Amino acid sequence: MSTTTSSRRTFLGAGGALAGAFALSSIAAGASAAPSGTARTPYRVITPGSEQYEDLLQGTNLRWRGAAQRIAFPTTTDEVAQELRTVLGLGLRPSARSGGHCYEGFVANGDVKAIIDLSAMDQVHWDPEMKAFEVGAGAQLGLVYQLLYKQWGVYAPAGNCPTVGAGGHIAGGGYGSMNRRDGLVVDHLLAVSAGLRMGRSSSFMGKSS
């Protein structure tokens, strides 16, 4: 895994990056079947013909329905990079899904042939070295808020819908009801661990601009 220094503008403007985890500074607060991979992957991959396939073509926003040939559920940033290498090698256009709330159909559309679903990457941890919280791209905001407050007594100024995934929300800025006082959640973003278009994982550290 390599480490690169990047400004927020550079990161958000770069295409082909699938975020796996975010490091955030904090603000003090006033199916029963075991998952399984395939013969070639350690993580779950759903393809046409699978019992779950039709349901998993859609995210939370039921307005959009995709036509992906495979839907993968990696659990680490390295697995995201592995899946990205696989789908690019197959000539498939990939897209990432964290919570599935997209209003623009960026994931569930006919052009996207491979969905990299990040919902299994829902960790929320304190990183003592960075002095920041690591939030998985698939972590839903409701879970993030509960863990931050109950375990550490802090919060992040993100959105109000509890089932929105952190990955898409933070990458898009992260608007919420406390933004006027505390800024967007992306203003508290310190680093991003991502799978890149060339199929490797990398960490991006923020800097002042």
GROMACS .gro file of C-alpha atoms in nm:
model
  209
    1MET     CA    1   0.000   0.000   0.000
    2SER     CA    2   0.145   0.334  -0.100
    3THR     CA    3   0.082   0.673   0.061
    4THR     CA    4   0.021   0.989  -0.140
    5THR     CA    5  -0.029   1.348  -0.028
    6SER     CA    6  -0.328   1.512  -0.195
    7SER     CA    7  -0.550   1.813  -0.148
    8ARG     CA    8  -0.926   1.768  -0.106
    9ARG     CA    9  -0.987   1.922  -0.449
   10THR     CA   10  -0.741   1.682  -0.613
   11PHE     CA   11  -0.897   1.375  -0.451
   12LEU     CA   12  -1.258   1.462  -0.523
   13GLY     CA   13  -1.172   1.551  -0.881
   14ALA     CA   14  -0.988   1.227  -0.955
   15GLY     CA   15  -1.182   0.954  -1.134
   16GLY     CA   16  -1.159   0.580  -1.084
   17ALA     CA   17  -1.104   0.574  -0.707
   18LEU     CA   18  -1.320   0.356  -0.483
   19ALA     CA   19  -1.294   0.470  -0.124
   20GLY     CA   20  -1.255   0.195   0.133
   21ALA     CA   21  -1.207   0.384   0.457
   22PHE     CA   22  -1.200   0.741   0.584
   23ALA     CA   23  -1.013   0.898   0.873
   24LEU     CA   24  -1.218   1.169   1.044
   25SER     CA   25  -1.143   1.412   1.321
   26SER     CA   26  -1.417   1.433   1.581
   27ILE     CA   27  -1.627   1.698   1.752
   28ALA     CA   28  -1.717   1.669   2.119
   29ALA     CA   29  -2.091   1.623   2.177
   30GLY     CA   30  -2.296   1.847   2.428
   31ALA     CA   31  -2.929  -1.336   0.654
   32SER     CA   32  -2.858  -1.642   0.835
   33ALA     CA   33  -2.624  -1.796   0.574
   34ALA     CA   34  -2.253  -1.744   0.635
   35PRO     CA   35  -2.089  -1.523   0.370
   36SER     CA   36  -1.862  -1.703   0.130
   37GLY     CA   37  -1.627  -1.619  -0.153
   38THR     CA   38  -1.566  -1.791  -0.481
   39ALA     CA   39  -1.282  -2.018  -0.584
   40ARG     CA   40  -1.085  -1.710  -0.683
   41THR     CA   41  -1.191  -1.452  -0.427
   42PRO     CA   42  -1.202  -1.453  -0.046
   43TYR     CA   43  -1.513  -1.231  -0.050
   44ARG     CA   44  -1.871  -1.284  -0.166
   45VAL     CA   45  -1.956  -1.235  -0.534
   46ILE     CA   46  -2.314  -1.248  -0.663
   47THR     CA   47  -2.380  -1.322  -1.031
   48PRO     CA   48  -2.694  -1.373  -1.246
   49GLY     CA   49  -2.866  -1.692  -1.138
   50SER     CA   50  -2.786  -1.638  -0.768
   51GLU     CA   51  -3.089  -1.628  -0.540
   52GLN     CA   52  -2.999  -1.277  -0.419
   53TYR     CA   53  -2.912  -1.134  -0.760
   54GLU     CA   54  -3.240  -0.961  -0.850
   55ASP     CA   55  -3.272  -0.795  -0.509
   56LEU     CA   56  -2.911  -0.676  -0.500
   57LEU     CA   57  -2.928  -0.504  -0.839
   58GLN     CA   58  -3.104  -0.221  -0.657
   59GLY     CA   59  -2.982  -0.005  -0.375
   60THR     CA   60  -3.198   0.174  -0.120
   61ASN     CA   61  -3.328   0.410  -0.389
   62LEU     CA   62  -3.571   0.182  -0.575
   63ARG     CA   63  -3.614   0.430  -0.859
   64TRP     CA   64  -3.303   0.285  -1.025
   65ARG     CA   65  -3.244  -0.074  -1.133
   66GLY     CA   66  -2.910  -0.187  -1.268
   67ALA     CA   67  -2.785  -0.453  -1.508
   68ALA     CA   68  -2.458  -0.557  -1.342
   69GLN     CA   69  -2.307  -0.894  -1.432
   70ARG     CA   70  -2.143  -0.930  -1.091
   71ILE     CA   71  -2.191  -0.774  -0.747
   72ALA     CA   72  -1.897  -0.811  -0.508
   73PHE     CA   73  -1.879  -0.753  -0.132
   74PRO     CA   74  -1.513  -0.693  -0.039
   75THR     CA   75  -1.425  -0.651   0.327
   76THR     CA   76  -1.093  -0.463   0.303
   77THR     CA   77  -0.934  -0.198   0.082
   78ASP     CA   78  -0.697  -0.458  -0.061
   79GLU     CA   79  -0.998  -0.670  -0.160
   80VAL     CA   80  -1.153  -0.365  -0.326
   81ALA     CA   81  -0.834  -0.331  -0.530
   82GLN     CA   82  -0.843  -0.705  -0.611
   83GLU     CA   83  -1.202  -0.683  -0.734
   84LEU     CA   84  -1.120  -0.372  -0.936
   85ARG     CA   85  -0.837  -0.561  -1.110
   86THR     CA   86  -1.073  -0.850  -1.179
   87VAL     CA   87  -1.356  -0.649  -1.334
   88LEU     CA   88  -1.123  -0.434  -1.542
   89GLY     CA   89  -0.957  -0.751  -1.668
   90LEU     CA   90  -1.302  -0.877  -1.769
   91GLY     CA   91  -1.369  -0.553  -1.953
   92LEU     CA   92  -1.656  -0.456  -1.721
   93ARG     CA   93  -1.735  -0.102  -1.614
   94PRO     CA   94  -1.736  -0.089  -1.230
   95SER     CA   95  -1.905   0.140  -0.983
   96ALA     CA   96  -1.897   0.152  -0.602
   97ARG     CA   97  -2.203   0.137  -0.377
   98SER     CA   98  -2.192   0.222  -0.008
   99GLY     CA   99  -2.551   0.286   0.099
  100GLY     CA  100  -2.736   0.280  -0.233
  101HIS     CA  101  -2.910   0.616  -0.185
  102CYS     CA  102  -2.782   0.779  -0.506
  103TYR     CA  103  -3.046   1.000  -0.671
  104GLU     CA  104  -2.862   1.011  -1.004
  105GLY     CA  105  -2.838   0.641  -1.085
  106PHE     CA  106  -2.457   0.635  -1.092
  107VAL     CA  107  -2.455   0.269  -0.982
  108ALA     CA  108  -2.787   0.121  -1.091
  109ASN     CA  109  -2.780   0.192  -1.464
  110GLY     CA  110  -2.729  -0.006  -1.782
  111ASP     CA  111  -2.369   0.107  -1.835
  112VAL     CA  112  -2.242  -0.030  -1.503
  113LYS     CA  113  -2.163  -0.400  -1.538
  114ALA     CA  114  -1.990  -0.461  -1.202
  115ILE     CA  115  -2.098  -0.329  -0.862
  116ILE     CA  116  -1.845  -0.315  -0.580
  117ASP     CA  117  -2.070  -0.306  -0.275
  118LEU     CA  118  -1.889  -0.167   0.029
  119SER     CA  119  -2.154  -0.248   0.290
  120ALA     CA  120  -1.933  -0.512   0.456
  121MET     CA  121  -1.674  -0.242   0.528
  122ASP     CA  122  -1.864  -0.086   0.817
  123GLN     CA  123  -1.591  -0.052   1.080
  124VAL     CA  124  -1.566   0.247   1.314
  125HIS     CA  125  -1.236   0.257   1.504
  126TRP     CA  126  -1.013   0.504   1.680
  127ASP     CA  127  -0.666   0.526   1.524
  128PRO     CA  128  -0.426   0.640   1.799
  129GLU     CA  129  -0.142   0.700   1.551
  130MET     CA  130  -0.344   0.939   1.335
  131LYS     CA  131  -0.549   1.064   1.630
  132ALA     CA  132  -0.861   1.023   1.417
  133PHE     CA  133  -1.151   0.784   1.366
  134GLU     CA  134  -1.142   0.528   1.086
  135VAL     CA  135  -1.486   0.493   0.928
  136GLY     CA  136  -1.551   0.222   0.669
  137ALA     CA  137  -1.708   0.335   0.343
  138GLY     CA  138  -2.002   0.100   0.400
  139ALA     CA  139  -2.079   0.215   0.754
  140GLN     CA  140  -2.429   0.361   0.780
  141LEU     CA  141  -2.452   0.703   0.942
  142GLY     CA  142  -2.686   0.586   1.217
  143LEU     CA  143  -2.434   0.323   1.329
  144VAL     CA  144  -2.148   0.573   1.303
  145TYR     CA  145  -2.329   0.825   1.524
  146GLN     CA  146  -2.419   0.566   1.787
  147LEU     CA  147  -2.068   0.424   1.813
  148LEU     CA  148  -1.899   0.764   1.817
  149TYR     CA  149  -2.123   0.895   2.091
  150LYS     CA  150  -2.163   0.583   2.308
  151GLN     CA  151  -1.800   0.474   2.301
  152TRP     CA  152  -1.614   0.805   2.272
  153GLY     CA  153  -1.864   1.084   2.349
  154VAL     CA  154  -1.810   1.263   2.017
  155TYR     CA  155  -1.997   1.311   1.690
  156ALA     CA  156  -1.941   1.400   1.323
  157PRO     CA  157  -2.145   1.673   1.147
  158ALA     CA  158  -2.284   1.454   0.870
  159GLY     CA  159  -2.635   1.390   0.733
  160ASN     CA  160  -2.963   1.301   0.903
  161CYS     CA  161  -3.067   0.978   0.725
  162PRO     CA  162  -2.942   0.684   0.937
  163THR     CA  163  -2.913   0.436   0.647
  164VAL     CA  164  -2.697   0.652   0.418
  165GLY     CA  165  -2.352   0.497   0.365
  166ALA     CA  166  -2.047   0.696   0.473
  167GLY     CA  167  -1.855   0.640   0.148
  168GLY     CA  168  -2.079   0.827  -0.094
  169HIS     CA  169  -2.190   1.078   0.168
  170ILE     CA  170  -1.842   1.191   0.267
  171ALA     CA  171  -1.708   1.190  -0.090
  172GLY     CA  172  -1.997   1.417  -0.188
  173GLY     CA  173  -1.928   1.665   0.093
  174GLY     CA  174  -2.156   1.540   0.369
  175TYR     CA  175  -2.433   1.795   0.425
  176GLY     CA  176  -2.621   1.780   0.754
  177SER     CA  177  -2.814   1.986   1.007
  178MET     CA  178  -2.503   2.092   1.202
  179ASN     CA  179  -2.307   2.218   0.900
  180ARG     CA  180  -2.364   2.587   0.964
  181ARG     CA  181  -2.191   2.558   1.301
  182ASP     CA  182  -1.938   2.279   1.239
  183GLY     CA  183  -1.889   2.269   0.862
  184LEU     CA  184  -1.936   1.980   0.621
  185VAL     CA  185  -1.819   1.638   0.733
  186VAL     CA  186  -1.560   1.644   0.453
  187ASP     CA  187  -1.402   1.944   0.627
  188HIS     CA  188  -1.301   1.699   0.901
  189LEU     CA  189  -1.159   1.442   0.658
  190LEU     CA  190  -0.792   1.369   0.722
  191ALA     CA  191  -0.713   1.072   0.498
  192VAL     CA  192  -0.868   0.820   0.259
  193SER     CA  193  -0.770   0.460   0.187
  194ALA     CA  194  -0.884   0.370  -0.164
  195GLY     CA  195  -0.868   0.115  -0.442
  196LEU     CA  196  -0.746   0.285  -0.760
  197ARG     CA  197  -0.825   0.232  -1.126
  198MET     CA  198  -0.497   0.050  -1.184
  199GLY     CA  199  -0.606  -0.207  -0.926
  200ARG     CA  200  -0.393  -0.126  -0.626
  201SER     CA  201  -0.473   0.023  -0.286
  202SER     CA  202  -0.340   0.360  -0.176
  203SER     CA  203  -0.378   0.606   0.111
  204PHE     CA  204  -0.435   0.977   0.051
  205MET     CA  205  -0.340   1.222   0.322
  206GLY     CA  206  -0.499   1.566   0.330
  207LYS     CA  207  -0.313   1.892   0.348
  208SER     CA  208  -0.398   2.258   0.395
  209SER     CA  209  -0.494   2.444   0.077
   0.00000   0.00000   0.00000
